[in-house]
Amino acid sequence: MTKLSLRHYWHPLATSNEVSEAPARFFMLGEQLVAYRWGDEVRIFKDLCIHRGAAFTAGGTVRDGNIVCPYHGWAYDGSGACVHIPSLQPGQPIPEKARATAYQAREAYGLVWVCLAAPAMPFPVWPDDAWNRDDYRVVFVKAYDWKASAGRVVENAMDMSHFNFVHTGYTELADGPVIKPYEVTRTERGLNYAYDDGHLLRDYVVEFPFLVHDRKSVVNAAGGKTWSDGDNAKSGDVTLLSFLAAPIDEVRTRIYVFVGRNHSLDREDSAFTAGFDIVMEQDQRIVETQRPEQIPTAISEELHLRFPDAGAVQYRRMLRDLDKAEAFVP
Ligand code: FES
Ligand SMILES: [Fe+2]
């Protein structure tokens, strides 16, 4: 039995095209990793050879799918077992301890994902099954690198009460800054809450710990307009903003941003992706200043207002519970 931790969740490691046949270095939760493709598989290991601690990415190669350490040529198969030590005399066995740490890898949504321990939750899904539907289109916007913790990034993506201050003229709440009561539900995968500003219904789908989807549907086309609406917004149009935060380490986060829509499919995608650089920069400027860098999970710390911060309070409780939870790990 071991402590459940962020290592037990799927996190996006890279975009699919950043991972090639050549081993390359990546970081997740403060750990240095090596990843490469072998046929249809992506193989991911801790970037460390048990022999003398060299990094595979210091010039390591791939032979028959095995990662070969650049220092003394030890080769490890997909399971992490060492299968060749060039310096051994014929007949000498490979020590059982000679293993690389292999991690679970998946490829989905144009990203390569990693889980550093037994997964505590099923693989992430998209609201509305948007990737698989003909009436929907999802496009990758960009990956943004922020000097902030993933928790702070997620809370920012969950928070609608900063819109009328940070994003003036972009994504303001149509009925102003006062936040009306709304209900937060804990789901199997995280949290869910919706907020109606008279123009848009923003449905927040949080997949614990670090994935946030902001599903905006037009409830009243005459009620206003935000930067990511089409020109002729009509009731029922859904625009889905997705923020997938990858915890590189405690104070660095990479945010993979996607935008999906079930409308204006004949229009250029750039009409819907163009505004993100500005809006993300508006957020980044603030979030990178937040201290402490890690969000405090004790609810007594910082000052929560009942309504704007109801989602964040639940989110902090989930993070706090993670600290206490235990999981069986093979
Ligand atoms: S350190 Fe890797 S083979 Fe020696
Ligand atoms: Fe924002």
mmCIF file of C-alpha atoms and ligand atoms in Angstrom:
data_model
loop_
_atom_site.group_PDB
_atom_site.id
_atom_site.type_symbol
_atom_site.label_atom_id
_atom_site.label_comp_id
_atom_site.label_asym_id
_atom_site.label_seq_id
_atom_site.Cartn_x
_atom_site.Cartn_y
_atom_site.Cartn_z
ATOM 1 C CA MET A 1 0.000 0.000 0.000
ATOM 2 C CA THR A 2 1.299 3.349 -0.821
ATOM 3 C CA LYS A 3 0.151 6.928 -0.753
ATOM 4 C CA LEU A 4 -2.060 8.005 -3.591
ATOM 5 C CA SER A 5 -0.473 10.958 -5.319
ATOM 6 C CA LEU A 6 -0.465 12.969 -8.504
ATOM 7 C CA ARG A 7 1.683 10.192 -9.963
ATOM 8 C CA HIS A 8 -1.475 8.047 -10.106
ATOM 9 C CA TYR A 9 -3.186 10.232 -12.741
ATOM 10 C CA TRP A 10 -2.786 10.531 -16.487
ATOM 11 C CA HIS A 11 -0.994 13.732 -17.507
ATOM 12 C CA PRO A 12 -0.241 15.009 -21.005
ATOM 13 C CA LEU A 13 3.504 14.746 -21.622
ATOM 14 C CA ALA A 14 3.850 16.207 -25.114
ATOM 15 C CA THR A 15 2.066 16.729 -28.385
ATOM 16 C CA SER A 16 2.138 13.658 -30.624
ATOM 17 C CA ASN A 17 4.518 15.286 -33.072
ATOM 18 C CA GLU A 18 7.030 16.085 -30.334
ATOM 19 C CA VAL A 19 7.624 12.371 -29.799
ATOM 20 C CA SER A 20 9.604 10.652 -32.565
ATOM 21 C CA GLU A 21 11.678 7.501 -33.091
ATOM 22 C CA ALA A 22 14.632 9.308 -31.539
ATOM 23 C CA PRO A 23 14.671 9.292 -27.729
ATOM 24 C CA ALA A 24 13.987 12.742 -26.318
ATOM 25 C CA ARG A 25 13.857 14.273 -22.849
ATOM 26 C CA PHE A 26 10.651 15.396 -21.137
ATOM 27 C CA PHE A 27 9.656 16.315 -17.590
ATOM 28 C CA MET A 28 6.631 15.395 -15.485
ATOM 29 C CA LEU A 29 6.051 16.010 -11.766
ATOM 30 C CA GLY A 30 9.686 16.988 -11.385
ATOM 31 C CA GLU A 31 10.969 13.771 -12.916
ATOM 32 C CA GLN A 32 13.144 13.558 -16.013
ATOM 33 C CA LEU A 33 11.768 11.116 -18.595
ATOM 34 C CA VAL A 34 12.793 9.734 -21.950
ATOM 35 C CA ALA A 35 10.196 8.978 -24.614
ATOM 36 C CA TYR A 36 10.306 7.586 -28.143
ATOM 37 C CA ARG A 37 8.188 5.732 -30.654
ATOM 38 C CA TRP A 38 8.622 2.103 -31.538
ATOM 39 C CA GLY A 39 6.117 0.980 -34.175
ATOM 40 C CA ASP A 40 2.664 1.859 -32.879
ATOM 41 C CA GLU A 41 3.902 2.186 -29.323
ATOM 42 C CA VAL A 42 5.244 5.097 -27.361
ATOM 43 C CA ARG A 43 7.761 4.004 -24.750
ATOM 44 C CA ILE A 44 8.424 6.156 -21.721
ATOM 45 C CA PHE A 45 11.040 5.534 -19.041
ATOM 46 C CA LYS A 46 12.582 7.383 -16.172
ATOM 47 C CA ASP A 47 15.600 8.968 -17.828
ATOM 48 C CA LEU A 48 18.109 7.189 -15.622
ATOM 49 C CA CYS A 49 20.240 4.095 -16.065
ATOM 50 C CA ILE A 50 20.558 2.027 -12.912
ATOM 51 C CA HIS A 51 24.155 1.071 -13.708
ATOM 52 C CA ARG A 52 25.873 4.390 -13.065
ATOM 53 C CA GLY A 53 23.008 6.844 -13.168
ATOM 54 C CA ALA A 54 23.579 8.213 -16.662
ATOM 55 C CA ALA A 55 20.667 9.784 -18.522
ATOM 56 C CA PHE A 56 19.477 7.810 -21.531
ATOM 57 C CA THR A 57 18.974 11.131 -23.269
ATOM 58 C CA ALA A 58 22.700 11.898 -23.011
ATOM 59 C CA GLY A 59 23.029 10.262 -26.442
ATOM 60 C CA GLY A 60 21.220 6.965 -25.958
ATOM 61 C CA THR A 61 19.907 5.122 -29.006
ATOM 62 C CA VAL A 62 17.131 2.673 -29.776
ATOM 63 C CA ARG A 63 17.971 -0.830 -31.020
ATOM 64 C CA ASP A 64 15.121 -3.242 -31.836
ATOM 65 C CA GLY A 65 12.871 -1.052 -29.738
ATOM 66 C CA ASN A 66 15.192 -1.268 -26.730
ATOM 67 C CA ILE A 67 16.629 1.871 -25.185
ATOM 68 C CA VAL A 68 20.420 1.654 -25.121
ATOM 69 C CA CYS A 69 22.321 3.659 -22.520
ATOM 70 C CA PRO A 70 25.017 5.854 -24.042
ATOM 71 C CA TYR A 71 27.519 5.190 -21.229
ATOM 72 C CA HIS A 72 28.218 1.411 -21.293
ATOM 73 C CA GLY A 73 25.603 0.187 -23.747
ATOM 74 C CA TRP A 74 23.170 -1.592 -21.450
ATOM 75 C CA ALA A 75 19.897 -2.191 -23.346
ATOM 76 C CA TYR A 76 16.400 -2.271 -21.788
ATOM 77 C CA ASP A 77 13.218 -3.637 -23.359
ATOM 78 C CA GLY A 78 9.738 -2.101 -23.231
ATOM 79 C CA SER A 79 9.033 -3.551 -19.784
ATOM 80 C CA GLY A 80 12.244 -2.032 -18.444
ATOM 81 C CA ALA A 81 14.116 -5.352 -18.199
ATOM 82 C CA CYS A 82 17.787 -5.175 -19.114
ATOM 83 C CA VAL A 83 18.326 -7.506 -22.064
ATOM 84 C CA HIS A 84 21.967 -6.832 -22.918
ATOM 85 C CA ILE A 85 25.128 -5.825 -21.060
ATOM 86 C CA PRO A 86 28.029 -5.646 -23.518
ATOM 87 C CA SER A 87 30.734 -5.998 -20.851
ATOM 88 C CA LEU A 88 29.492 -9.325 -19.473
ATOM 89 C CA GLN A 89 31.504 -12.462 -20.206
ATOM 90 C CA PRO A 90 29.649 -15.166 -22.176
ATOM 91 C CA GLY A 91 27.290 -17.113 -19.916
ATOM 92 C CA GLN A 92 27.321 -14.503 -17.150
ATOM 93 C CA PRO A 93 23.708 -13.682 -16.219
ATOM 94 C CA ILE A 94 22.213 -10.229 -16.346
ATOM 95 C CA PRO A 95 21.523 -9.178 -12.729
ATOM 96 C CA GLU A 96 17.799 -9.167 -11.927
ATOM 97 C CA LYS A 97 18.054 -5.700 -10.467
ATOM 98 C CA ALA A 98 19.147 -4.381 -13.838
ATOM 99 C CA ARG A 99 15.954 -2.611 -14.810
ATOM 100 C CA ALA A 100 14.861 0.719 -16.186
ATOM 101 C CA THR A 101 11.658 2.232 -14.783
ATOM 102 C CA ALA A 102 9.039 1.937 -17.533
ATOM 103 C CA TYR A 103 5.881 4.032 -17.310
ATOM 104 C CA GLN A 104 2.452 3.606 -18.868
ATOM 105 C CA ALA A 105 2.004 5.623 -22.040
ATOM 106 C CA ARG A 106 -1.054 6.390 -24.183
ATOM 107 C CA GLU A 107 -1.675 8.487 -27.222
ATOM 108 C CA ALA A 108 -4.974 10.334 -27.550
ATOM 109 C CA TYR A 109 -6.356 13.737 -28.621
ATOM 110 C CA GLY A 110 -3.122 14.497 -30.476
ATOM 111 C CA LEU A 111 -1.124 14.156 -27.259
ATOM 112 C CA VAL A 112 1.126 11.593 -25.633
ATOM 113 C CA TRP A 113 0.063 10.864 -22.053
ATOM 114 C CA VAL A 114 1.942 9.314 -19.175
ATOM 115 C CA CYS A 115 0.947 7.827 -15.842
ATOM 116 C CA LEU A 116 3.799 7.391 -13.374
ATOM 117 C CA ALA A 117 2.027 4.819 -11.151
ATOM 118 C CA ALA A 118 -1.076 2.603 -11.237
ATOM 119 C CA PRO A 119 -3.877 4.865 -12.578
ATOM 120 C CA ALA A 120 -6.367 5.941 -9.916
ATOM 121 C CA MET A 121 -8.884 7.072 -12.516
ATOM 122 C CA PRO A 122 -9.942 5.931 -15.981
ATOM 123 C CA PHE A 123 -8.343 7.652 -18.956
ATOM 124 C CA PRO A 124 -9.639 11.217 -19.526
ATOM 125 C CA VAL A 125 -12.631 11.743 -21.807
ATOM 126 C CA TRP A 126 -13.915 14.845 -23.581
ATOM 127 C CA PRO A 127 -17.303 16.426 -22.850
ATOM 128 C CA ASP A 128 -19.958 15.606 -25.463
ATOM 129 C CA ASP A 129 -17.606 12.946 -26.875
ATOM 130 C CA ALA A 130 -16.649 15.875 -29.084
ATOM 131 C CA TRP A 131 -13.700 14.170 -30.822
ATOM 132 C CA ASN A 132 -15.875 11.417 -32.239
ATOM 133 C CA ARG A 133 -18.882 13.340 -33.475
ATOM 134 C CA ASP A 134 -19.450 14.576 -36.999
ATOM 135 C CA ASP A 135 -21.264 17.678 -35.826
ATOM 136 C CA TYR A 136 -18.265 18.754 -33.734
ATOM 137 C CA ARG A 137 -14.786 19.906 -34.522
ATOM 138 C CA VAL A 138 -11.964 20.066 -31.985
ATOM 139 C CA VAL A 139 -8.689 21.803 -32.772
ATOM 140 C CA PHE A 140 -5.488 22.112 -30.815
ATOM 141 C CA VAL A 141 -4.638 25.755 -30.251
ATOM 142 C CA LYS A 142 -1.221 25.724 -28.628
ATOM 143 C CA ALA A 143 0.815 24.686 -25.590
ATOM 144 C CA TYR A 144 1.585 27.496 -23.165
ATOM 145 C CA ASP A 145 4.394 27.321 -20.591
ATOM 146 C CA TRP A 146 3.741 29.153 -17.349
ATOM 147 C CA LYS A 147 5.883 29.594 -14.247
ATOM 148 C CA ALA A 148 3.061 28.550 -11.936
ATOM 149 C CA SER A 149 1.844 25.392 -10.257
ATOM 150 C CA ALA A 150 -0.762 23.294 -12.038
ATOM 151 C CA GLY A 151 -3.193 23.857 -9.153
ATOM 152 C CA ARG A 152 -3.070 27.638 -9.586
ATOM 153 C CA VAL A 153 -3.490 27.227 -13.348
ATOM 154 C CA VAL A 154 -6.525 24.979 -12.890
ATOM 155 C CA GLU A 155 -8.192 27.298 -10.406
ATOM 156 C CA ASN A 156 -7.731 30.136 -12.856
ATOM 157 C CA ALA A 157 -9.348 28.121 -15.637
ATOM 158 C CA MET A 158 -12.223 27.285 -13.264
ATOM 159 C CA ASP A 159 -12.804 30.857 -12.150
ATOM 160 C CA MET A 160 -15.341 33.039 -13.939
ATOM 161 C CA SER A 161 -15.259 35.890 -11.418
ATOM 162 C CA HIS A 162 -12.040 37.363 -12.850
ATOM 163 C CA PHE A 163 -13.407 37.731 -16.375
ATOM 164 C CA ASN A 164 -14.769 41.241 -15.972
ATOM 165 C CA PHE A 165 -11.427 42.433 -14.604
ATOM 166 C CA VAL A 166 -8.694 40.523 -16.397
ATOM 167 C CA HIS A 167 -10.428 39.931 -19.738
ATOM 168 C CA THR A 168 -12.342 43.164 -20.233
ATOM 169 C CA GLY A 169 -13.699 43.224 -23.760
ATOM 170 C CA TYR A 170 -12.903 39.539 -24.333
ATOM 171 C CA THR A 171 -14.856 37.190 -22.176
ATOM 172 C CA GLU A 172 -16.793 39.270 -19.702
ATOM 173 C CA LEU A 173 -19.845 37.937 -17.950
ATOM 174 C CA ALA A 174 -22.743 39.485 -19.854
ATOM 175 C CA ASP A 175 -24.674 40.361 -16.693
ATOM 176 C CA GLY A 176 -21.769 41.916 -14.840
ATOM 177 C CA PRO A 177 -19.373 41.008 -12.055
ATOM 178 C CA VAL A 178 -21.870 39.961 -9.379
ATOM 179 C CA ILE A 179 -21.754 36.173 -9.066
ATOM 180 C CA LYS A 180 -25.111 34.506 -8.485
ATOM 181 C CA PRO A 181 -25.450 31.320 -6.447
ATOM 182 C CA TYR A 182 -24.605 28.164 -8.362
ATOM 183 C CA GLU A 183 -24.273 24.528 -7.446
ATOM 184 C CA VAL A 184 -21.071 22.484 -7.502
ATOM 185 C CA THR A 185 -21.351 18.729 -7.954
ATOM 186 C CA ARG A 186 -18.659 16.197 -7.279
ATOM 187 C CA THR A 187 -18.575 13.678 -10.104
ATOM 188 C CA GLU A 188 -16.823 10.367 -10.536
ATOM 189 C CA ARG A 189 -13.984 12.137 -12.320
ATOM 190 C CA GLY A 190 -13.928 15.526 -10.632
ATOM 191 C CA LEU A 191 -16.284 18.468 -10.465
ATOM 192 C CA ASN A 192 -19.091 19.975 -12.424
ATOM 193 C CA TYR A 193 -20.878 23.324 -12.166
ATOM 194 C CA ALA A 194 -22.657 25.652 -14.551
ATOM 195 C CA TYR A 195 -23.102 29.392 -14.633
ATOM 196 C CA ASP A 196 -25.628 31.274 -16.742
ATOM 197 C CA ASP A 197 -24.897 34.953 -17.437
ATOM 198 C CA GLY A 198 -27.974 35.474 -19.623
ATOM 199 C CA HIS A 199 -25.973 35.069 -22.843
ATOM 200 C CA LEU A 200 -23.848 31.989 -22.244
ATOM 201 C CA LEU A 201 -24.267 28.965 -20.062
ATOM 202 C CA ARG A 202 -20.765 28.045 -18.986
ATOM 203 C CA ASP A 203 -20.614 24.432 -17.979
ATOM 204 C CA TYR A 204 -17.380 23.619 -16.187
ATOM 205 C CA VAL A 205 -16.217 20.036 -16.351
ATOM 206 C CA VAL A 206 -13.161 19.446 -14.193
ATOM 207 C CA GLU A 207 -11.364 16.135 -14.523
ATOM 208 C CA PHE A 208 -9.297 15.789 -11.439
ATOM 209 C CA PRO A 209 -6.597 16.796 -10.982
ATOM 210 C CA PHE A 210 -5.631 19.140 -13.815
ATOM 211 C CA LEU A 211 -8.010 19.081 -16.797
ATOM 212 C CA VAL A 212 -10.665 21.770 -17.199
ATOM 213 C CA HIS A 213 -13.269 22.058 -19.937
ATOM 214 C CA ASP A 214 -15.299 25.248 -20.200
ATOM 215 C CA ARG A 215 -18.327 24.283 -22.293
ATOM 216 C CA LYS A 216 -20.031 27.466 -23.375
ATOM 217 C CA SER A 217 -23.441 27.208 -24.932
ATOM 218 C CA VAL A 218 -25.400 30.145 -26.234
ATOM 219 C CA VAL A 219 -28.680 30.493 -24.350
ATOM 220 C CA ASN A 220 -29.673 33.876 -25.691
ATOM 221 C CA ALA A 221 -27.978 35.069 -28.849
ATOM 222 C CA ALA A 222 -29.069 38.639 -28.230
ATOM 223 C CA GLY A 223 -27.595 38.602 -24.747
ATOM 224 C CA GLY A 224 -24.051 39.645 -25.620
ATOM 225 C CA LYS A 225 -20.942 38.355 -27.321
ATOM 226 C CA THR A 226 -17.539 37.057 -26.265
ATOM 227 C CA TRP A 227 -14.360 36.744 -28.280
ATOM 228 C CA SER A 228 -14.753 33.048 -29.028
ATOM 229 C CA ASP A 229 -18.333 33.217 -30.316
ATOM 230 C CA GLY A 230 -18.955 32.991 -34.027
ATOM 231 C CA ASP A 231 -20.286 36.090 -35.805
ATOM 232 C CA ASN A 232 -23.802 34.732 -35.988
ATOM 233 C CA ALA A 233 -24.120 33.046 -32.616
ATOM 234 C CA LYS A 234 -27.431 31.256 -32.193
ATOM 235 C CA SER A 235 -29.038 29.400 -29.343
ATOM 236 C CA GLY A 236 -27.582 25.915 -28.940
ATOM 237 C CA ASP A 237 -24.130 26.800 -30.324
ATOM 238 C CA VAL A 238 -21.496 25.167 -28.167
ATOM 239 C CA THR A 239 -17.901 26.351 -27.957
ATOM 240 C CA LEU A 240 -15.732 24.132 -25.825
ATOM 241 C CA LEU A 241 -12.544 25.575 -24.372
ATOM 242 C CA SER A 242 -10.259 22.919 -22.937
ATOM 243 C CA PHE A 243 -7.277 23.558 -20.695
ATOM 244 C CA LEU A 244 -5.152 20.501 -19.998
ATOM 245 C CA ALA A 245 -2.541 21.429 -17.414
ATOM 246 C CA ALA A 246 0.578 19.266 -17.192
ATOM 247 C CA PRO A 247 2.532 19.548 -13.933
ATOM 248 C CA ILE A 248 6.128 19.777 -15.180
ATOM 249 C CA ASP A 249 7.271 20.385 -11.611
ATOM 250 C CA GLU A 250 5.969 22.231 -8.571
ATOM 251 C CA VAL A 251 6.259 25.657 -10.157
ATOM 252 C CA ARG A 252 6.134 25.005 -13.891
ATOM 253 C CA THR A 253 3.065 23.999 -15.875
ATOM 254 C CA ARG A 254 2.458 23.393 -19.534
ATOM 255 C CA ILE A 255 -1.094 24.090 -20.624
ATOM 256 C CA TYR A 256 -2.411 22.343 -23.737
ATOM 257 C CA VAL A 257 -5.299 24.394 -25.048
ATOM 258 C CA PHE A 258 -8.010 23.119 -27.389
ATOM 259 C CA VAL A 259 -11.127 24.690 -28.788
ATOM 260 C CA GLY A 260 -14.079 22.644 -29.985
ATOM 261 C CA ARG A 261 -17.314 23.809 -31.607
ATOM 262 C CA ASN A 262 -20.553 22.427 -32.985
ATOM 263 C CA HIS A 263 -21.190 25.479 -35.159
ATOM 264 C CA SER A 264 -19.559 27.495 -37.954
ATOM 265 C CA LEU A 265 -17.795 24.375 -39.209
ATOM 266 C CA ASP A 266 -17.351 26.018 -42.608
ATOM 267 C CA ARG A 267 -15.342 28.851 -41.097
ATOM 268 C CA GLU A 268 -11.565 28.920 -40.711
ATOM 269 C CA ASP A 269 -10.383 27.478 -37.410
ATOM 270 C CA SER A 270 -8.208 30.542 -36.942
ATOM 271 C CA ALA A 271 -11.371 32.563 -36.315
ATOM 272 C CA PHE A 272 -11.705 30.572 -33.084
ATOM 273 C CA THR A 273 -8.071 30.107 -32.080
ATOM 274 C CA ALA A 274 -6.763 33.608 -32.735
ATOM 275 C CA GLY A 275 -7.733 35.220 -29.450
ATOM 276 C CA PHE A 276 -6.061 32.727 -27.127
ATOM 277 C CA ASP A 277 -2.602 34.315 -27.085
ATOM 278 C CA ILE A 278 -4.045 37.512 -25.687
ATOM 279 C CA VAL A 279 -6.418 35.928 -23.193
ATOM 280 C CA MET A 280 -3.812 33.449 -21.944
ATOM 281 C CA GLU A 281 -1.274 36.226 -21.551
ATOM 282 C CA GLN A 282 -3.778 38.253 -19.532
ATOM 283 C CA ASP A 283 -4.118 35.298 -17.151
ATOM 284 C CA GLN A 284 -0.425 34.368 -17.098
ATOM 285 C CA ARG A 285 0.566 37.836 -15.934
ATOM 286 C CA ILE A 286 -1.544 37.393 -12.820
ATOM 287 C CA VAL A 287 -1.219 33.689 -12.069
ATOM 288 C CA GLU A 288 2.589 33.744 -12.158
ATOM 289 C CA THR A 289 2.506 36.228 -9.280
ATOM 290 C CA GLN A 290 0.314 34.127 -6.978
ATOM 291 C CA ARG A 291 1.960 33.109 -3.702
ATOM 292 C CA PRO A 292 2.397 30.608 -2.339
ATOM 293 C CA GLU A 293 3.003 28.895 -5.644
ATOM 294 C CA GLN A 294 1.224 25.743 -4.464
ATOM 295 C CA ILE A 295 -2.410 26.361 -3.657
ATOM 296 C CA PRO A 296 -3.001 25.923 0.060
ATOM 297 C CA THR A 297 -5.336 22.976 0.501
ATOM 298 C CA ALA A 298 -6.367 23.972 4.036
ATOM 299 C CA ILE A 299 -9.663 25.795 3.496
ATOM 300 C CA SER A 300 -8.785 28.167 6.359
ATOM 301 C CA GLU A 301 -6.006 29.644 4.227
ATOM 302 C CA GLU A 302 -6.660 32.459 1.755
ATOM 303 C CA LEU A 303 -10.151 33.930 1.782
ATOM 304 C CA HIS A 304 -12.989 32.245 -0.056
ATOM 305 C CA LEU A 305 -16.253 33.888 -0.926
ATOM 306 C CA ARG A 306 -19.208 31.562 -0.895
ATOM 307 C CA PHE A 307 -20.195 31.981 -4.513
ATOM 308 C CA PRO A 308 -17.429 32.986 -6.748
ATOM 309 C CA ASP A 309 -15.141 30.496 -5.011
ATOM 310 C CA ALA A 310 -17.484 27.526 -4.494
ATOM 311 C CA GLY A 311 -15.820 25.530 -7.277
ATOM 312 C CA ALA A 312 -12.330 26.317 -5.992
ATOM 313 C CA VAL A 313 -13.224 25.291 -2.442
ATOM 314 C CA GLN A 314 -14.418 21.885 -3.654
ATOM 315 C CA TYR A 315 -11.313 21.565 -5.780
ATOM 316 C CA ARG A 316 -9.070 22.272 -2.792
ATOM 317 C CA ARG A 317 -10.925 19.656 -0.782
ATOM 318 C CA MET A 318 -10.207 17.103 -3.483
ATOM 319 C CA LEU A 319 -6.518 17.983 -3.466
ATOM 320 C CA ARG A 320 -6.471 17.803 0.317
ATOM 321 C CA ASP A 321 -8.185 14.390 0.249
ATOM 322 C CA LEU A 322 -5.583 13.175 -2.212
ATOM 323 C CA ASP A 323 -2.938 13.826 0.437
ATOM 324 C CA LYS A 324 -4.780 11.508 2.806
ATOM 325 C CA ALA A 325 -5.916 8.800 0.405
ATOM 326 C CA GLU A 326 -4.131 5.535 -0.003
ATOM 327 C CA ALA A 327 -4.125 3.266 -3.014
ATOM 328 C CA PHE A 328 -3.057 -0.244 -3.763
ATOM 329 C CA VAL A 329 -0.163 -0.198 -6.122
ATOM 330 C CA PRO A 330 1.219 -3.342 -7.670
HETATM 331 S S1 FES B 1 25.407 4.042 -16.808
HETATM 332 FE FE1 FES B 1 24.115 3.170 -18.272
HETATM 333 S S2 FES B 1 25.201 1.527 -19.044
HETATM 334 FE FE2 FES B 1 26.507 2.323 -17.509
HETATM 335 FE FE FE B 2 -8.745 34.043 -17.399
#
